[in-house]
């Protein structure tokens, strides 16, 4: 996996961006580690794809047959992973590696058709599939409607790219065409989402039944990109329907902002919220870093409501996990939600920080830096001030400039300092991840809140995906 060309390309990008910012030996060492772990993450993630005892295209959540048994293709985990493969492909110059990545996407498309054609209790909201490609039909928390939305989203993005490259026939035969009733992969998912989004379902952590911010935001974005695809492929009625539903979903998201608690709430209208009294959940930020626009509205990256939620998550987890006090120089270890009791093996125990949620906060810091830079200026409000003051905590002089009502011009030296501080914050989260991972670069699902040792499923696919996304975010290479 580790090609010289790739190394050179990334190194070039990193150098161009950081030379003025970071220059000492410790930083050079850190930069080297990032590249190394970026490659290790690719190799280890891809090792969970099309394993010999699975139907080709199957992506297991982790190569773990018991305690916990993660040897299934979850629609969510698999689609998130293939989304990162699509991005890796975009940034990969080496032809033989590109071929390999393309083959993985092709295998995913094939296995997804098998999954979609199974007879399941939850329709396309069915959650996980066995290595044979058949649906898991035992008792489970179903439906989980984020899965088909993530799949439609990443494949629509891929399909639009293929159309740009002139591969319209491939797209029509394998991914989307206007035939009705829908008989193509993406259109089936889009039909399901656009007709089902108002229905309650289980959340991404498979615990709470209700209406979820994560699920809704991804559905809105899937229908938005899906409508662009429908438009390109001469399916105007569908394009209009998907777009309309997407806007309705976006509108429904307003309800999730909790001005009193200064956070985006995870869930509304739940039956049983799994004792999640705070309704604060990293899932909200995960959704935004996965699909949020680089904008300051509609729950984009620099939307004040997003900024406030990032700050709240940091505050709450900082106090909750003892390792955050033991190693205060590293970024805050972040979990799923404060009341979590799943320890990676069973519920009703003590929850821990996860690699994927901690890496998501790294991604967020980097993406916020880049997103703000795109704007001409922004105003400090009472909603965003605590976050900026925190980011600038080592620079009291600068902090003073970030008073409520102040306009920060992004071509000012002041902003340069903020940009650097946001990068540093992102790097601190990655240093936290580095500290708790295995010395060979492997990552499980969680690390213990007190001892710091890894636990839960080993080699979790989504831990590697999250790391890859954080490096791409650092390099400003996330297109959606
Ligand atoms: C397994 C799920 O995947 C996990 O998210 C959940 O916390 C536990 N089961 C308990 O429901
Ligand atoms: C538990 C997580 O909560 C869920 O999001 C995930 O899909 C499964 N584990 C498999 O990784």
PDB file of N, CA and C in Angstrom, residues 402-452:
ATOM      1  N   UNK A 402     -11.435  38.274  20.958  1.00  0.00           N
ATOM      2  CA  UNK A 402     -12.607  37.490  20.554  1.00  0.00           C
ATOM      3  C   UNK A 402     -13.814  37.786  21.437  1.00  0.00           C
ATOM      4  N   UNK A 403     -14.169  39.066  21.479  1.00  0.00           N
ATOM      5  CA  UNK A 403     -15.325  39.468  22.271  1.00  0.00           C
ATOM      6  C   UNK A 403     -16.605  39.301  21.446  1.00  0.00           C
ATOM      7  N   UNK A 404     -17.688  39.136  22.151  1.00  0.00           N
ATOM      8  CA  UNK A 404     -18.973  38.971  21.465  1.00  0.00           C
ATOM      9  C   UNK A 404     -19.265  40.190  20.593  1.00  0.00           C
ATOM     10  N   UNK A 405     -19.651  39.929  19.361  1.00  0.00           N
ATOM     11  CA  UNK A 405     -19.961  41.022  18.438  1.00  0.00           C
ATOM     12  C   UNK A 405     -18.795  41.408  17.543  1.00  0.00           C
ATOM     13  N   UNK A 406     -17.597  40.915  17.853  1.00  0.00           N
ATOM     14  CA  UNK A 406     -16.432  41.263  17.028  1.00  0.00           C
ATOM     15  C   UNK A 406     -16.482  40.532  15.693  1.00  0.00           C
ATOM     16  N   UNK A 407     -16.103  41.253  14.638  1.00  0.00           N
ATOM     17  CA  UNK A 407     -15.987  40.618  13.325  1.00  0.00           C
ATOM     18  C   UNK A 407     -14.536  40.233  13.101  1.00  0.00           C
ATOM     19  N   UNK A 408     -14.309  38.970  12.796  1.00  0.00           N
ATOM     20  CA  UNK A 408     -12.936  38.513  12.537  1.00  0.00           C
ATOM     21  C   UNK A 408     -12.756  38.376  11.032  1.00  0.00           C
ATOM     22  N   UNK A 409     -11.843  39.147  10.488  1.00  0.00           N
ATOM     23  CA  UNK A 409     -11.568  39.045   9.044  1.00  0.00           C
ATOM     24  C   UNK A 409     -10.587  37.892   8.830  1.00  0.00           C
ATOM     25  N   UNK A 410     -10.859  37.083   7.831  1.00  0.00           N
ATOM     26  CA  UNK A 410     -10.018  35.889   7.686  1.00  0.00           C
ATOM     27  C   UNK A 410      -8.691  36.179   6.981  1.00  0.00           C
ATOM     28  N   UNK A 411      -8.493  37.414   6.539  1.00  0.00           N
ATOM     29  CA  UNK A 411      -7.162  37.742   6.019  1.00  0.00           C
ATOM     30  C   UNK A 411      -6.312  38.469   7.061  1.00  0.00           C
ATOM     31  N   UNK A 412      -6.793  38.475   8.297  1.00  0.00           N
ATOM     32  CA  UNK A 412      -6.059  39.191   9.347  1.00  0.00           C
ATOM     33  C   UNK A 412      -5.055  38.278  10.051  1.00  0.00           C
ATOM     34  N   UNK A 413      -4.014  38.853  10.648  1.00  0.00           N
ATOM     35  CA  UNK A 413      -3.051  38.067  11.434  1.00  0.00           C
ATOM     36  C   UNK A 413      -3.758  37.351  12.593  1.00  0.00           C
ATOM     37  N   UNK A 414      -4.804  37.971  13.096  1.00  0.00           N
ATOM     38  CA  UNK A 414      -5.583  37.376  14.181  1.00  0.00           C
ATOM     39  C   UNK A 414      -6.121  36.014  13.741  1.00  0.00           C
ATOM     40  N   UNK A 415      -6.661  35.993  12.543  1.00  0.00           N
ATOM     41  CA  UNK A 415      -7.219  34.735  12.050  1.00  0.00           C
ATOM     42  C   UNK A 415      -6.119  33.698  11.815  1.00  0.00           C
ATOM     43  N   UNK A 416      -4.969  34.156  11.326  1.00  0.00           N
ATOM     44  CA  UNK A 416      -3.830  33.248  11.148  1.00  0.00           C
ATOM     45  C   UNK A 416      -3.545  32.475  12.437  1.00  0.00           C
ATOM     46  N   UNK A 417      -3.591  33.221  13.543  1.00  0.00           N
ATOM     47  CA  UNK A 417      -3.314  32.601  14.847  1.00  0.00           C
ATOM     48  C   UNK A 417      -4.405  31.599  15.208  1.00  0.00           C
ATOM     49  N   UNK A 418      -5.632  31.963  14.943  1.00  0.00           N
ATOM     50  CA  UNK A 418      -6.739  31.054  15.243  1.00  0.00           C
ATOM     51  C   UNK A 418      -6.618  29.783  14.398  1.00  0.00           C
ATOM     52  N   UNK A 419      -6.272  29.976  13.138  1.00  0.00           N
ATOM     53  CA  UNK A 419      -6.117  28.840  12.224  1.00  0.00           C
ATOM     54  C   UNK A 419      -5.068  27.867  12.770  1.00  0.00           C
ATOM     55  N   UNK A 420      -3.953  28.420  13.178  1.00  0.00           N
ATOM     56  CA  UNK A 420      -2.880  27.583  13.741  1.00  0.00           C
ATOM     57  C   UNK A 420      -3.350  26.858  14.991  1.00  0.00           C
ATOM     58  N   UNK A 421      -4.081  27.586  15.829  1.00  0.00           N
ATOM     59  CA  UNK A 421      -4.546  26.986  17.092  1.00  0.00           C
ATOM     60  C   UNK A 421      -5.542  25.861  16.821  1.00  0.00           C
ATOM     61  N   UNK A 422      -6.373  26.032  15.800  1.00  0.00           N
ATOM     62  CA  UNK A 422      -7.328  24.969  15.462  1.00  0.00           C
ATOM     63  C   UNK A 422      -6.582  23.730  14.956  1.00  0.00           C
ATOM     64  N   UNK A 423      -5.532  23.968  14.185  1.00  0.00           N
ATOM     65  CA  UNK A 423      -4.725  22.839  13.713  1.00  0.00           C
ATOM     66  C   UNK A 423      -4.065  22.105  14.869  1.00  0.00           C
ATOM     67  N   UNK A 424      -3.564  22.900  15.788  1.00  0.00           N
ATOM     68  CA  UNK A 424      -2.914  22.307  16.961  1.00  0.00           C
ATOM     69  C   UNK A 424      -3.905  21.462  17.736  1.00  0.00           C
ATOM     70  N   UNK A 425      -5.113  21.973  17.840  1.00  0.00           N
ATOM     71  CA  UNK A 425      -6.156  21.243  18.559  1.00  0.00           C
ATOM     72  C   UNK A 425      -6.441  19.914  17.852  1.00  0.00           C
ATOM     73  N   UNK A 426      -6.560  19.954  16.543  1.00  0.00           N
ATOM     74  CA  UNK A 426      -6.767  18.714  15.781  1.00  0.00           C
ATOM     75  C   UNK A 426      -5.625  17.744  16.027  1.00  0.00           C
ATOM     76  N   UNK A 427      -4.409  18.261  15.999  1.00  0.00           N
ATOM     77  CA  UNK A 427      -3.232  17.405  16.213  1.00  0.00           C
ATOM     78  C   UNK A 427      -3.222  16.806  17.617  1.00  0.00           C
ATOM     79  N   UNK A 428      -3.713  17.567  18.577  1.00  0.00           N
ATOM     80  CA  UNK A 428      -3.770  17.027  19.946  1.00  0.00           C
ATOM     81  C   UNK A 428      -4.698  15.806  20.002  1.00  0.00           C
ATOM     82  N   UNK A 429      -5.810  15.879  19.297  1.00  0.00           N
ATOM     83  CA  UNK A 429      -6.703  14.706  19.273  1.00  0.00           C
ATOM     84  C   UNK A 429      -6.001  13.509  18.627  1.00  0.00           C
ATOM     85  N   UNK A 430      -5.266  13.773  17.552  1.00  0.00           N
ATOM     86  CA  UNK A 430      -4.579  12.647  16.900  1.00  0.00           C
ATOM     87  C   UNK A 430      -3.485  12.088  17.807  1.00  0.00           C
ATOM     88  N   UNK A 431      -2.872  12.955  18.601  1.00  0.00           N
ATOM     89  CA  UNK A 431      -1.854  12.472  19.548  1.00  0.00           C
ATOM     90  C   UNK A 431      -2.491  11.594  20.624  1.00  0.00           C
ATOM     91  N   UNK A 432      -3.704  11.933  20.973  1.00  0.00           N
ATOM     92  CA  UNK A 432      -4.452  11.094  21.929  1.00  0.00           C
ATOM     93  C   UNK A 432      -4.681   9.704  21.306  1.00  0.00           C
ATOM     94  N   UNK A 433      -5.120   9.700  20.089  1.00  0.00           N
ATOM     95  CA  UNK A 433      -5.364   8.446  19.372  1.00  0.00           C
ATOM     96  C   UNK A 433      -4.067   7.629  19.303  1.00  0.00           C
ATOM     97  N   UNK A 434      -2.992   8.315  18.976  1.00  0.00           N
ATOM     98  CA  UNK A 434      -1.691   7.650  18.865  1.00  0.00           C
ATOM     99  C   UNK A 434      -1.273   7.018  20.187  1.00  0.00           C
ATOM    100  N   UNK A 435      -1.508   7.742  21.254  1.00  0.00           N
ATOM    101  CA  UNK A 435      -1.076   7.302  22.575  1.00  0.00           C
ATOM    102  C   UNK A 435      -1.749   6.001  23.000  1.00  0.00           C
ATOM    103  N   UNK A 436      -3.014   5.840  22.623  1.00  0.00           N
ATOM    104  CA  UNK A 436      -3.767   4.675  23.108  1.00  0.00           C
ATOM    105  C   UNK A 436      -3.808   3.513  22.117  1.00  0.00           C
ATOM    106  N   UNK A 437      -3.336   3.722  20.901  1.00  0.00           N
ATOM    107  CA  UNK A 437      -3.374   2.606  19.944  1.00  0.00           C
ATOM    108  C   UNK A 437      -2.222   1.645  20.213  1.00  0.00           C
ATOM    109  N   UNK A 438      -2.272   0.487  19.550  1.00  0.00           N
ATOM    110  CA  UNK A 438      -1.203  -0.478  19.709  1.00  0.00           C
ATOM    111  C   UNK A 438       0.075   0.049  19.038  1.00  0.00           C
ATOM    112  N   UNK A 439       1.223  -0.452  19.482  1.00  0.00           N
ATOM    113  CA  UNK A 439       2.466   0.057  18.897  1.00  0.00           C
ATOM    114  C   UNK A 439       2.594  -0.307  17.415  1.00  0.00           C
ATOM    115  N   UNK A 440       1.848  -1.320  16.955  1.00  0.00           N
ATOM    116  CA  UNK A 440       1.897  -1.634  15.516  1.00  0.00           C
ATOM    117  C   UNK A 440       0.861  -0.828  14.724  1.00  0.00           C
ATOM    118  N   UNK A 441       0.217   0.124  15.381  1.00  0.00           N
ATOM    119  CA  UNK A 441      -0.724   0.997  14.667  1.00  0.00           C
ATOM    120  C   UNK A 441      -2.126   0.435  14.580  1.00  0.00           C
ATOM    121  N   UNK A 442      -2.422  -0.657  15.279  1.00  0.00           N
ATOM    122  CA  UNK A 442      -3.789  -1.165  15.183  1.00  0.00           C
ATOM    123  C   UNK A 442      -4.692  -0.544  16.245  1.00  0.00           C
ATOM    124  N   UNK A 443      -5.981  -0.520  15.914  1.00  0.00           N
ATOM    125  CA  UNK A 443      -6.967   0.110  16.793  1.00  0.00           C
ATOM    126  C   UNK A 443      -8.169  -0.794  16.995  1.00  0.00           C
ATOM    127  N   UNK A 444      -8.586  -0.898  18.255  1.00  0.00           N
ATOM    128  CA  UNK A 444      -9.829  -1.592  18.565  1.00  0.00           C
ATOM    129  C   UNK A 444     -10.967  -0.578  18.493  1.00  0.00           C
ATOM    130  N   UNK A 445     -12.076  -0.908  19.144  1.00  0.00           N
ATOM    131  CA  UNK A 445     -13.206   0.022  19.139  1.00  0.00           C
ATOM    132  C   UNK A 445     -13.013   1.114  20.201  1.00  0.00           C
ATOM    133  N   UNK A 446     -12.583   0.696  21.391  1.00  0.00           N
ATOM    134  CA  UNK A 446     -12.550   1.614  22.534  1.00  0.00           C
ATOM    135  C   UNK A 446     -11.190   1.569  23.226  1.00  0.00           C
ATOM    136  N   UNK A 447     -10.963   2.527  24.116  1.00  0.00           N
ATOM    137  CA  UNK A 447      -9.846   2.411  25.057  1.00  0.00           C
ATOM    138  C   UNK A 447     -10.361   2.779  26.439  1.00  0.00           C
ATOM    139  N   UNK A 448      -9.863   2.055  27.420  1.00  0.00           N
ATOM    140  CA  UNK A 448     -10.419   2.147  28.766  1.00  0.00           C
ATOM    141  C   UNK A 448     -10.307   3.553  29.363  1.00  0.00           C
ATOM    142  N   UNK A 449     -11.381   4.015  29.943  1.00  0.00           N
ATOM    143  CA  UNK A 449     -11.423   5.394  30.453  1.00  0.00           C
ATOM    144  C   UNK A 449     -10.460   5.636  31.615  1.00  0.00           C
ATOM    145  N   UNK A 450     -10.043   4.548  32.286  1.00  0.00           N
ATOM    146  CA  UNK A 450      -9.148   4.716  33.431  1.00  0.00           C
ATOM    147  C   UNK A 450      -7.712   4.271  33.131  1.00  0.00           C
ATOM    148  N   UNK A 451      -7.577   3.083  32.516  1.00  0.00           N
ATOM    149  CA  UNK A 451      -6.220   2.590  32.252  1.00  0.00           C
ATOM    150  C   UNK A 451      -5.685   3.038  30.901  1.00  0.00           C
ATOM    151  N   UNK A 452      -6.579   3.349  29.971  1.00  0.00           N
ATOM    152  CA  UNK A 452      -6.142   3.759  28.636  1.00  0.00           C
ATOM    153  C   UNK A 452      -5.909   2.596  27.684  1.00  0.00           C
TER     154      UNK A 452
END
